[in-house]
Amino acid sequence: MAQTFAGSQQRDGGAEEGPMGYVEGSIIRIKMYNFLTYNYAVVRPGTNLNLVIGPNGSGKSSILCAICLGLAGKTSVLGKGDKVGLFVKRGCNIGWIEIELYKKGGNVVIKREIHMENNQSVWLLNGRNSSQKAVEEVVKALHIQVSNLCQFLPQEKVSEFSKMSKIELLEATEKSVGPPEMYDYHCQLKNFRSKERELENVVKEKASFLEKAKQRNERNKHDVTRYYEKKKHLDRIELLEKKKPWVEYEMARQELEGVKKERDEVKKQLANMKRTHVPMLNKIKTIENQLNPIEAQMKAKTVGITEASRTCKQKQDQLERKDKEIEDIKQGFKMKEVEKHDHQKRISNTRRIIDGLKAELATFDDQQDVTPQLDAVNAELKRNREERASIQGEVADLRREMDNHSAESKLLAKKLNDMNNMMKAKEEKLKGRHRDTHTALQWLRQNRQLFTGNVHEPMMLVINVKDPRFAKYVENYISFHDLRSFVFQRKDDREKFMTEVRDKLNLKVNSIYAPEVSCSNRAPSRPIGSLERFGFYSYLREMFDAPEEVMSYLCFQYKVHDVPVGNNKTKEMIKTVIEEPYMRVFYTSDERYAVKRSFYSNKISTSNSALTPSQYLNIVVDTEQKQHLEQQMKTCQVKLQDTGEKMTTLQQRAATLDRTDNELREEKKQLSLTKGKKRLLEQKISAKQESQRQMEQSGIDLERIEEETKNKISAVNSQKVLIATEFMSKMKLRHKLSMETVYLALETDGLTAEKTKLENDYGQDSAKLRTLDQVCSRLEQMKNQLVETCKDLMKKASEICNIDSVESVSTGLHAALSKLPDTLDEIEALLAEERSRADGFTGLSENVVEEYNRREQEVKNLEKELNEKTNALTTYRQNISEAKERWLNPLKLLVDQINKNFSDFFRSMQSAGEVELHTENEEEYDKYGIRIRVKFHNSTQLHDLTGYHQSGGERSVSTMLYLMALQELNRCPFRVVDEINQGMDPTNERRVFDIVNRTACKETTSQYVYITPKLLENLRYSEETTISCVHNSPTMVSSHQWDEKAFLRKRIQRKA
């Protein structure tokens, strides 16, 4: 395994031929002088995989910066400032970079000399002065694109790769691995499409102008046609006027013949009908003579039936009344029985009451005087009244005390509500800036019970600065990406949350989980008191409050416990402050300073930026005041509860006194009653005995009443027998009359039906007879009128045609008239139509014809021009189609190859990924793009690679594997990736490294530079791998004194 060390002794000569295995454009040598962390260093990458390893701050990224700037790249590609002079080592005015690139026939050496004072560069190409443009052309000819993220991916741009649009990714891929002409074809197609639209617009305008010209000429053509049409219409009008009287005559003659024929037919029908009427009248009279006696009999029988039915109804009502009368008699007897039983029961009860009263009266002789007991009860009642009055006074005092506490509680609740409204204002700002996070916040509040551990709302809502002036420091230090992040105590809660809101609700949200061991109470590296002489008055952590997990994450990730904040004094002493050890990030009154110190040379580099006003954390809620108010609210609630309990106790005592008072009053009442009860008992006994005597005298004779009841029922039954006999007699009479009436009705129906039929037939024939007589008279009148009309019409027709008779009509006129319609309606309609058309031809002259011929020639010329443009457009579209095939077919093959490699890499990691060519319209060539879709869990679906959906580690893995999928296609001479493995977990990092090692070390692949501060243990390396270990410290030997072989020999001896 070859090993190369930055800073080792290297040749300083001009361009050299690269060794075998280098792809044209590969980097042979990188030389740096006074560049960032280096005084002087030379790096020689290998042909395949190059691992550049070293601690943070040692100068790994300086090599990447040298590659970018040395190959005419812009500083914006690196994301480290906009002035190239900032890359000169601190304290120096001039620095330079020299890069040697392999090229057949002679290597290319590019040197860039950077002047810090005027921020200018001097370029040398193969040792000769050159311009930046010439260098850019040479670099482009070697297919090097440092601005293409698919070829050159700095650490600061790793996150931007996933944020590239599909269109940007396609263009970067075309430039990186496509054939040289592919991107040019793509650009040509986009230009062709634009020109095609222009040509389409020209053709559309020509066609529109031609259509308008045709329409104008069509109007002239119509005028010419109208000029010749008018005479034709006038001639037809003349012929129609000549034929019209002949048609009228022929119609009148035909009508006359029809009337004569119809009149003769009506006369014949009239005579036949008169002969058939006589027998029909005779038969109708015979039937009427039979019906009259039958109807008289039916009427008499109907009267008898009605009378019999009325009598039956009366008898039936009488029977029902007799039944009701018997029932009433029986009910009366039952009531007497019940009354006798109740009477005996009352007598028995009265006797028992008298015996009880006598027994109670006998006991009064043995009882003592109850007066002392009454006095004792009255005294107890007085004491109860006095105690109850005292309790009522205490209850009134407690009620006033409760009212005071209640008013205080409402005031405290209002103050707390005002503070909560300030929190709502923060939520509105979050909603305005990132609606998805606000939607996820609402979901969390509704489903908080789904989570086991603590879940905190976005940091910007739970962080509360202690003073509005501190908000700008906190907000500028913590990224908005984290300010809108949800914080979880447990990792499984975070995964559940992301599954619900990101995968199911498709929301773009951020989430983090706090360290397992709390970092919130970490001590700063130095007490703040030791920094007061520089104007520092507080660490960032002491400027705000946050929940335990949130503060723990900020201390772990942002080291807020070790970021001091100073004032104007700090700014005045800035040079001294920068030299202080352990100072990495600090704030003055209006600026932020970041200090980087090399691990080896101890050199310091700084950057500063102005603080922007706070947008989200400037809404301050005084946490101590809020806690104090909440404590006051709890105290007030406790007092309310205690007062309520006291009042309840007093009310319970008052209720007990009320019950005792009621018992004493009842006892007093009983004692009072006992004193006069003996006299009352004697009076009750006397009254009850008198009542018993009266009840015994008024007894009921039930046997006599039963005998009277039986006699009454027997008399009523005798009356019922007589009524039933009369009822049956009338029923038989009604049945007999009904049957006789039915027989007569059947006979009447037969005769009536026959009579009705004869009358209907006779009525119809009579109406017809009258109608025929009227028709015959009318037809005779019409015949006479039509004879006169025919004579008049014949005379009129002869006069119009200027002839004496029908036989004298000329052959030509007869032929012309025969072609015209033969009905008067058609002739009238045709006349009206021809006159209307003739009236419409006004304002016409011979000039219309001349104008028409001139414009006809113009139309022909325009048609010729349109055909030429249309043919040109067709030819252009054919050329576009050919260019599309030259571009699209290779592109599809290229994307398929990338997709195959990408899918295989993901499959080897037990995940899934795909790459596809994406477009919404195949003709819109500027809308084509590459879509990357990935999934890392079996439970999820493939999702587009974006800056929001996947975690940082997942985005890094996807980016790395896509670059490796491009690596095998090998069009660009080298690829550079800086610290892309920082967000990966160990498992994915190991898998990705195996893929990188396996892919980049193939003979067919190009140079690959992989920069990282660390590597996992026990990784597999290929023989083609080149490892560059970057050493940088004050004790590091000079590159001229470095002996690689001696170093390796000593290492082997130590192991032995």
mmCIF file of N, CA and C in Angstrom, residues 552-655:
data_model
loop_
_atom_site.group_PDB
_atom_site.id
_atom_site.type_symbol
_atom_site.label_atom_id
_atom_site.label_comp_id
_atom_site.label_asym_id
_atom_site.label_seq_id
_atom_site.Cartn_x
_atom_site.Cartn_y
_atom_site.Cartn_z
ATOM 1 N N SER A 552 -29.692 20.531 27.557
ATOM 2 C CA SER A 552 -28.674 19.494 27.441
ATOM 3 C C SER A 552 -28.175 19.387 26.005
ATOM 4 N N TYR A 553 -29.114 19.401 25.034
ATOM 5 C CA TYR A 553 -28.724 19.315 23.616
ATOM 6 C C TYR A 553 -27.888 20.530 23.213
ATOM 7 N N LEU A 554 -28.295 21.734 23.634
ATOM 8 C CA LEU A 554 -27.572 22.944 23.248
ATOM 9 C C LEU A 554 -26.177 22.978 23.865
ATOM 10 N N CYS A 555 -26.048 22.484 25.081
ATOM 11 C CA CYS A 555 -24.715 22.419 25.688
ATOM 12 C C CYS A 555 -23.851 21.384 24.972
ATOM 13 N N PHE A 556 -24.456 20.260 24.565
ATOM 14 C CA PHE A 556 -23.713 19.199 23.888
ATOM 15 C C PHE A 556 -23.338 19.596 22.462
ATOM 16 N N GLN A 557 -24.293 20.159 21.729
ATOM 17 C CA GLN A 557 -24.085 20.443 20.310
ATOM 18 C C GLN A 557 -23.459 21.810 20.070
ATOM 19 N N TYR A 558 -23.918 22.824 20.795
ATOM 20 C CA TYR A 558 -23.481 24.199 20.540
ATOM 21 C C TYR A 558 -22.514 24.747 21.598
ATOM 22 N N LYS A 559 -22.329 23.985 22.688
ATOM 23 C CA LYS A 559 -21.434 24.435 23.769
ATOM 24 C C LYS A 559 -21.833 25.822 24.281
ATOM 25 N N VAL A 560 -23.160 26.034 24.466
ATOM 26 C CA VAL A 560 -23.618 27.355 24.901
ATOM 27 C C VAL A 560 -23.102 27.715 26.293
ATOM 28 N N HIS A 561 -22.679 26.686 27.050
ATOM 29 C CA HIS A 561 -22.131 26.957 28.386
ATOM 30 C C HIS A 561 -20.719 27.508 28.312
ATOM 31 N N ASP A 562 -20.119 27.487 27.108
ATOM 32 C CA ASP A 562 -18.731 27.912 26.967
ATOM 33 C C ASP A 562 -18.573 29.021 25.931
ATOM 34 N N VAL A 563 -19.689 29.746 25.623
ATOM 35 C CA VAL A 563 -19.650 30.852 24.658
ATOM 36 C C VAL A 563 -19.863 32.145 25.432
ATOM 37 N N PRO A 564 -18.781 32.932 25.685
ATOM 38 C CA PRO A 564 -18.941 34.170 26.461
ATOM 39 C C PRO A 564 -19.492 35.307 25.612
ATOM 40 N N VAL A 565 -20.183 36.239 26.275
ATOM 41 C CA VAL A 565 -20.750 37.423 25.628
ATOM 42 C C VAL A 565 -20.151 38.647 26.297
ATOM 43 N N GLY A 566 -19.606 39.548 25.469
ATOM 44 C CA GLY A 566 -18.963 40.744 25.999
ATOM 45 C C GLY A 566 -19.627 42.022 25.520
ATOM 46 N N ASN A 567 -18.973 43.147 25.820
ATOM 47 C CA ASN A 567 -19.518 44.458 25.467
ATOM 48 C C ASN A 567 -18.520 45.197 24.575
ATOM 49 N N ASN A 568 -18.634 46.519 24.538
ATOM 50 C CA ASN A 568 -17.739 47.318 23.689
ATOM 51 C C ASN A 568 -16.275 47.204 24.131
ATOM 52 N N LYS A 569 -16.060 46.967 25.412
ATOM 53 C CA LYS A 569 -14.696 46.796 25.902
ATOM 54 C C LYS A 569 -14.048 45.577 25.238
ATOM 55 N N THR A 570 -14.848 44.528 25.062
ATOM 56 C CA THR A 570 -14.338 43.330 24.380
ATOM 57 C C THR A 570 -13.902 43.658 22.966
ATOM 58 N N LYS A 571 -14.712 44.464 22.282
ATOM 59 C CA LYS A 571 -14.381 44.833 20.903
ATOM 60 C C LYS A 571 -13.083 45.634 20.850
ATOM 61 N N GLU A 572 -12.882 46.506 21.825
ATOM 62 C CA GLU A 572 -11.663 47.319 21.846
ATOM 63 C C GLU A 572 -10.421 46.453 22.101
ATOM 64 N N MET A 573 -10.585 45.362 22.839
ATOM 65 C CA MET A 573 -9.451 44.497 23.178
ATOM 66 C C MET A 573 -9.446 43.230 22.321
ATOM 67 N N ILE A 574 -10.020 43.293 21.117
ATOM 68 C CA ILE A 574 -10.266 42.088 20.323
ATOM 69 C C ILE A 574 -8.997 41.314 20.018
ATOM 70 N N LYS A 575 -7.861 42.019 19.730
ATOM 71 C CA LYS A 575 -6.613 41.315 19.410
ATOM 72 C C LYS A 575 -6.110 40.514 20.598
ATOM 73 N N THR A 576 -6.249 41.092 21.779
ATOM 74 C CA THR A 576 -5.822 40.385 22.981
ATOM 75 C C THR A 576 -6.726 39.198 23.270
ATOM 76 N N VAL A 577 -8.053 39.398 23.055
ATOM 77 C CA VAL A 577 -9.026 38.337 23.330
ATOM 78 C C VAL A 577 -8.774 37.137 22.426
ATOM 79 N N ILE A 578 -8.439 37.404 21.143
ATOM 80 C CA ILE A 578 -8.233 36.311 20.192
ATOM 81 C C ILE A 578 -7.067 35.433 20.606
ATOM 82 N N GLU A 579 -6.043 36.038 21.225
ATOM 83 C CA GLU A 579 -4.864 35.291 21.629
ATOM 84 C C GLU A 579 -5.110 34.411 22.850
ATOM 85 N N GLU A 580 -6.234 34.663 23.567
ATOM 86 C CA GLU A 580 -6.529 33.887 24.769
ATOM 87 C C GLU A 580 -6.805 32.424 24.403
ATOM 88 N N PRO A 581 -6.316 31.466 25.190
ATOM 89 C CA PRO A 581 -6.598 30.051 24.905
ATOM 90 C C PRO A 581 -8.071 29.710 25.189
ATOM 91 N N TYR A 582 -8.530 28.630 24.590
ATOM 92 C CA TYR A 582 -9.892 28.096 24.768
ATOM 93 C C TYR A 582 -10.967 29.011 24.194
ATOM 94 N N MET A 583 -10.579 30.085 23.539
ATOM 95 C CA MET A 583 -11.576 30.970 22.928
ATOM 96 C C MET A 583 -11.885 30.460 21.514
ATOM 97 N N ARG A 584 -13.073 29.868 21.327
ATOM 98 C CA ARG A 584 -13.453 29.377 20.005
ATOM 99 C C ARG A 584 -14.526 30.263 19.368
ATOM 100 N N VAL A 585 -15.566 30.554 20.139
ATOM 101 C CA VAL A 585 -16.635 31.443 19.669
ATOM 102 C C VAL A 585 -16.959 32.392 20.805
ATOM 103 N N PHE A 586 -17.081 33.685 20.498
ATOM 104 C CA PHE A 586 -17.505 34.654 21.505
ATOM 105 C C PHE A 586 -18.193 35.818 20.806
ATOM 106 N N TYR A 587 -18.880 36.618 21.606
ATOM 107 C CA TYR A 587 -19.664 37.738 21.086
ATOM 108 C C TYR A 587 -19.186 39.043 21.729
ATOM 109 N N THR A 588 -19.156 40.089 20.886
ATOM 110 C CA THR A 588 -19.057 41.448 21.425
ATOM 111 C C THR A 588 -20.459 42.027 21.421
ATOM 112 N N SER A 589 -20.583 43.336 21.583
ATOM 113 C CA SER A 589 -21.922 43.930 21.663
ATOM 114 C C SER A 589 -22.695 43.774 20.362
ATOM 115 N N ASP A 590 -22.006 43.749 19.199
ATOM 116 C CA ASP A 590 -22.738 43.682 17.936
ATOM 117 C C ASP A 590 -22.069 42.780 16.909
ATOM 118 N N GLU A 591 -21.119 41.908 17.297
ATOM 119 C CA GLU A 591 -20.453 41.032 16.347
ATOM 120 C C GLU A 591 -20.207 39.668 16.975
ATOM 121 N N ARG A 592 -20.094 38.689 16.063
ATOM 122 C CA ARG A 592 -19.753 37.324 16.477
ATOM 123 C C ARG A 592 -18.369 36.999 15.918
ATOM 124 N N TYR A 593 -17.519 36.400 16.748
ATOM 125 C CA TYR A 593 -16.175 36.041 16.333
ATOM 126 C C TYR A 593 -16.010 34.531 16.480
ATOM 127 N N ALA A 594 -15.398 33.897 15.428
ATOM 128 C CA ALA A 594 -15.061 32.474 15.481
ATOM 129 C C ALA A 594 -13.552 32.359 15.330
ATOM 130 N N VAL A 595 -12.933 31.615 16.241
ATOM 131 C CA VAL A 595 -11.476 31.483 16.271
ATOM 132 C C VAL A 595 -11.129 30.021 16.037
ATOM 133 N N LYS A 596 -10.245 29.768 15.052
ATOM 134 C CA LYS A 596 -9.748 28.426 14.786
ATOM 135 C C LYS A 596 -8.240 28.409 15.057
ATOM 136 N N ARG A 597 -7.816 27.402 15.796
ATOM 137 C CA ARG A 597 -6.405 27.308 16.170
ATOM 138 C C ARG A 597 -5.872 25.950 15.693
ATOM 139 N N SER A 598 -4.796 25.977 14.914
ATOM 140 C CA SER A 598 -4.212 24.747 14.392
ATOM 141 C C SER A 598 -3.712 23.881 15.545
ATOM 142 N N PHE A 599 -3.960 22.560 15.419
ATOM 143 C CA PHE A 599 -3.516 21.638 16.458
ATOM 144 C C PHE A 599 -1.985 21.509 16.489
ATOM 145 N N TYR A 600 -1.357 21.829 15.366
ATOM 146 C CA TYR A 600 0.085 21.575 15.257
ATOM 147 C C TYR A 600 0.906 22.868 15.282
ATOM 148 N N SER A 601 0.536 23.807 14.438
ATOM 149 C CA SER A 601 1.316 25.052 14.381
ATOM 150 C C SER A 601 0.851 26.078 15.398
ATOM 151 N N ASN A 602 -0.362 25.838 16.005
ATOM 152 C CA ASN A 602 -0.939 26.771 16.967
ATOM 153 C C ASN A 602 -1.250 28.136 16.342
ATOM 154 N N LYS A 603 -1.284 28.172 14.979
ATOM 155 C CA LYS A 603 -1.638 29.410 14.298
ATOM 156 C C LYS A 603 -3.133 29.662 14.434
ATOM 157 N N ILE A 604 -3.504 30.937 14.442
ATOM 158 C CA ILE A 604 -4.903 31.316 14.685
ATOM 159 C C ILE A 604 -5.489 31.924 13.418
ATOM 160 N N SER A 605 -6.695 31.469 13.063
ATOM 161 C CA SER A 605 -7.481 32.113 11.993
ATOM 162 C C SER A 605 -8.824 32.508 12.571
ATOM 163 N N THR A 606 -9.283 33.684 12.232
ATOM 164 C CA THR A 606 -10.544 34.199 12.795
ATOM 165 C C THR A 606 -11.476 34.637 11.684
ATOM 166 N N SER A 607 -12.739 34.635 12.003
ATOM 167 C CA SER A 607 -13.768 35.204 11.120
ATOM 168 C C SER A 607 -14.790 35.896 12.001
ATOM 169 N N ASN A 608 -15.341 36.982 11.515
ATOM 170 C CA ASN A 608 -16.356 37.700 12.291
ATOM 171 C C ASN A 608 -17.509 38.094 11.386
ATOM 172 N N SER A 609 -18.674 38.246 11.977
ATOM 173 C CA SER A 609 -19.887 38.642 11.242
ATOM 174 C C SER A 609 -20.738 39.505 12.154
ATOM 175 N N ALA A 610 -21.457 40.431 11.507
ATOM 176 C CA ALA A 610 -22.323 41.345 12.268
ATOM 177 C C ALA A 610 -23.579 40.625 12.725
ATOM 178 N N LEU A 611 -24.087 40.979 13.884
ATOM 179 C CA LEU A 611 -25.306 40.379 14.418
ATOM 180 C C LEU A 611 -26.521 41.048 13.791
ATOM 181 N N THR A 612 -27.474 40.243 13.417
ATOM 182 C CA THR A 612 -28.733 40.764 12.879
ATOM 183 C C THR A 612 -29.772 40.816 13.990
ATOM 184 N N PRO A 613 -30.736 41.723 13.892
ATOM 185 C CA PRO A 613 -31.767 41.816 14.942
ATOM 186 C C PRO A 613 -32.535 40.512 15.074
ATOM 187 N N SER A 614 -32.970 40.232 16.269
ATOM 188 C CA SER A 614 -33.733 39.013 16.540
ATOM 189 C C SER A 614 -35.125 39.111 15.921
ATOM 190 N N GLN A 615 -35.594 37.979 15.382
ATOM 191 C CA GLN A 615 -36.928 37.912 14.792
ATOM 192 C C GLN A 615 -37.897 37.075 15.607
ATOM 193 N N TYR A 616 -37.395 36.099 16.361
ATOM 194 C CA TYR A 616 -38.291 35.136 17.005
ATOM 195 C C TYR A 616 -38.182 35.120 18.524
ATOM 196 N N LEU A 617 -36.982 35.321 19.062
ATOM 197 C CA LEU A 617 -36.793 35.188 20.507
ATOM 198 C C LEU A 617 -36.917 36.514 21.249
ATOM 199 N N ASN A 618 -37.240 37.607 20.494
ATOM 200 C CA ASN A 618 -37.338 38.917 21.152
ATOM 201 C C ASN A 618 -38.630 39.065 21.950
ATOM 202 N N ILE A 619 -39.532 38.130 21.801
ATOM 203 C CA ILE A 619 -40.737 38.120 22.642
ATOM 204 C C ILE A 619 -40.360 37.415 23.935
ATOM 205 N N VAL A 620 -40.228 38.174 25.009
ATOM 206 C CA VAL A 620 -39.657 37.659 26.258
ATOM 207 C C VAL A 620 -40.751 37.484 27.302
ATOM 208 N N VAL A 621 -40.749 36.335 27.894
ATOM 209 C CA VAL A 621 -41.625 36.060 29.038
ATOM 210 C C VAL A 621 -40.724 35.898 30.263
ATOM 211 N N ASP A 622 -40.926 36.746 31.288
ATOM 212 C CA ASP A 622 -40.112 36.695 32.509
ATOM 213 C C ASP A 622 -40.414 35.374 33.229
ATOM 214 N N THR A 623 -39.516 34.427 33.099
ATOM 215 C CA THR A 623 -39.750 33.099 33.664
ATOM 216 C C THR A 623 -39.897 33.141 35.180
ATOM 217 N N GLU A 624 -39.030 33.932 35.854
ATOM 218 C CA GLU A 624 -39.120 34.013 37.313
ATOM 219 C C GLU A 624 -40.451 34.615 37.740
ATOM 220 N N GLN A 625 -40.839 35.676 37.000
ATOM 221 C CA GLN A 625 -42.139 36.290 37.348
ATOM 222 C C GLN A 625 -43.269 35.298 37.104
ATOM 223 N N LYS A 626 -43.171 34.563 35.964
ATOM 224 C CA LYS A 626 -44.218 33.595 35.671
ATOM 225 C C LYS A 626 -44.277 32.511 36.747
ATOM 226 N N GLN A 627 -43.068 32.018 37.171
ATOM 227 C CA GLN A 627 -43.048 31.010 38.232
ATOM 228 C C GLN A 627 -43.584 31.573 39.534
ATOM 229 N N HIS A 628 -43.227 32.873 39.813
ATOM 230 C CA HIS A 628 -43.731 33.508 41.030
ATOM 231 C C HIS A 628 -45.254 33.613 40.983
ATOM 232 N N LEU A 629 -45.783 34.005 39.796
ATOM 233 C CA LEU A 629 -47.243 34.105 39.659
ATOM 234 C C LEU A 629 -47.896 32.736 39.806
ATOM 235 N N GLU A 630 -47.264 31.710 39.220
ATOM 236 C CA GLU A 630 -47.833 30.371 39.343
ATOM 237 C C GLU A 630 -47.805 29.916 40.792
ATOM 238 N N GLN A 631 -46.715 30.271 41.543
ATOM 239 C CA GLN A 631 -46.647 29.910 42.961
ATOM 240 C C GLN A 631 -47.724 30.645 43.745
ATOM 241 N N GLN A 632 -47.894 31.948 43.406
ATOM 242 C CA GLN A 632 -48.968 32.706 44.067
ATOM 243 C C GLN A 632 -50.329 32.089 43.768
ATOM 244 N N MET A 633 -50.504 31.646 42.521
ATOM 245 C CA MET A 633 -51.783 31.041 42.150
ATOM 246 C C MET A 633 -52.014 29.763 42.966
ATOM 247 N N LYS A 634 -50.938 28.936 43.141
ATOM 248 C CA LYS A 634 -51.091 27.707 43.929
ATOM 249 C C LYS A 634 -51.417 28.044 45.380
ATOM 250 N N THR A 635 -50.701 29.078 45.937
ATOM 251 C CA THR A 635 -50.956 29.473 47.330
ATOM 252 C C THR A 635 -52.395 29.940 47.504
ATOM 253 N N CYS A 636 -52.826 30.741 46.529
ATOM 254 C CA CYS A 636 -54.205 31.255 46.579
ATOM 255 C C CYS A 636 -55.212 30.101 46.514
ATOM 256 N N GLN A 637 -54.918 29.111 45.670
ATOM 257 C CA GLN A 637 -55.819 27.964 45.559
ATOM 258 C C GLN A 637 -55.849 27.178 46.865
ATOM 259 N N VAL A 638 -54.659 27.059 47.523
ATOM 260 C CA VAL A 638 -54.603 26.338 48.809
ATOM 261 C C VAL A 638 -55.428 27.066 49.867
ATOM 262 N N LYS A 639 -55.278 28.415 49.887
ATOM 263 C CA LYS A 639 -56.061 29.192 50.864
ATOM 264 C C LYS A 639 -57.551 29.040 50.599
ATOM 265 N N LEU A 640 -57.925 29.094 49.300
ATOM 266 C CA LEU A 640 -59.340 28.905 48.963
ATOM 267 C C LEU A 640 -59.825 27.538 49.443
ATOM 268 N N GLN A 641 -58.973 26.510 49.249
ATOM 269 C CA GLN A 641 -59.365 25.167 49.669
ATOM 270 C C GLN A 641 -59.497 25.079 51.192
ATOM 271 N N ASP A 642 -58.507 25.679 51.921
ATOM 272 C CA ASP A 642 -58.577 25.633 53.388
ATOM 273 C C ASP A 642 -59.807 26.358 53.901
ATOM 274 N N THR A 643 -60.061 27.561 53.351
ATOM 275 C CA THR A 643 -61.238 28.333 53.781
ATOM 276 C C THR A 643 -62.514 27.555 53.492
ATOM 277 N N GLY A 644 -62.532 26.887 52.292
ATOM 278 C CA GLY A 644 -63.715 26.097 51.941
ATOM 279 C C GLY A 644 -63.918 24.950 52.901
ATOM 280 N N GLU A 645 -62.800 24.309 53.317
ATOM 281 C CA GLU A 645 -62.926 23.191 54.270
ATOM 282 C C GLU A 645 -63.437 23.680 55.618
ATOM 283 N N LYS A 646 -62.913 24.852 56.075
ATOM 284 C CA LYS A 646 -63.403 25.413 57.355
ATOM 285 C C LYS A 646 -64.892 25.714 57.269
ATOM 286 N N MET A 647 -65.289 26.323 56.131
ATOM 287 C CA MET A 647 -66.705 26.674 55.978
ATOM 288 C C MET A 647 -67.562 25.410 55.955
ATOM 289 N N THR A 648 -67.045 24.353 55.307
ATOM 290 C CA THR A 648 -67.795 23.092 55.265
ATOM 291 C C THR A 648 -67.956 22.517 56.670
ATOM 292 N N THR A 649 -66.889 22.601 57.453
ATOM 293 C CA THR A 649 -66.945 22.080 58.833
ATOM 294 C C THR A 649 -67.998 22.840 59.657
ATOM 295 N N LEU A 650 -67.978 24.178 59.539
ATOM 296 C CA LEU A 650 -68.954 24.989 60.276
ATOM 297 C C LEU A 650 -70.373 24.699 59.806
ATOM 298 N N GLN A 651 -70.530 24.529 58.469
ATOM 299 C CA GLN A 651 -71.878 24.244 57.958
ATOM 300 C C GLN A 651 -72.351 22.886 58.434
ATOM 301 N N GLN A 652 -71.420 21.921 58.519
ATOM 302 C CA GLN A 652 -71.810 20.602 59.045
ATOM 303 C C GLN A 652 -72.215 20.713 60.517
ATOM 304 N N ARG A 653 -71.488 21.549 61.321
ATOM 305 C CA ARG A 653 -71.842 21.735 62.733
ATOM 306 C C ARG A 653 -73.200 22.418 62.849
ATOM 307 N N ALA A 654 -73.439 23.400 61.941
ATOM 308 C CA ALA A 654 -74.743 24.085 61.967
ATOM 309 C C ALA A 654 -75.860 23.107 61.632
ATOM 310 N N ALA A 655 -75.593 22.198 60.652
ATOM 311 C CA ALA A 655 -76.615 21.204 60.302
ATOM 312 C C ALA A 655 -76.887 20.274 61.484
#
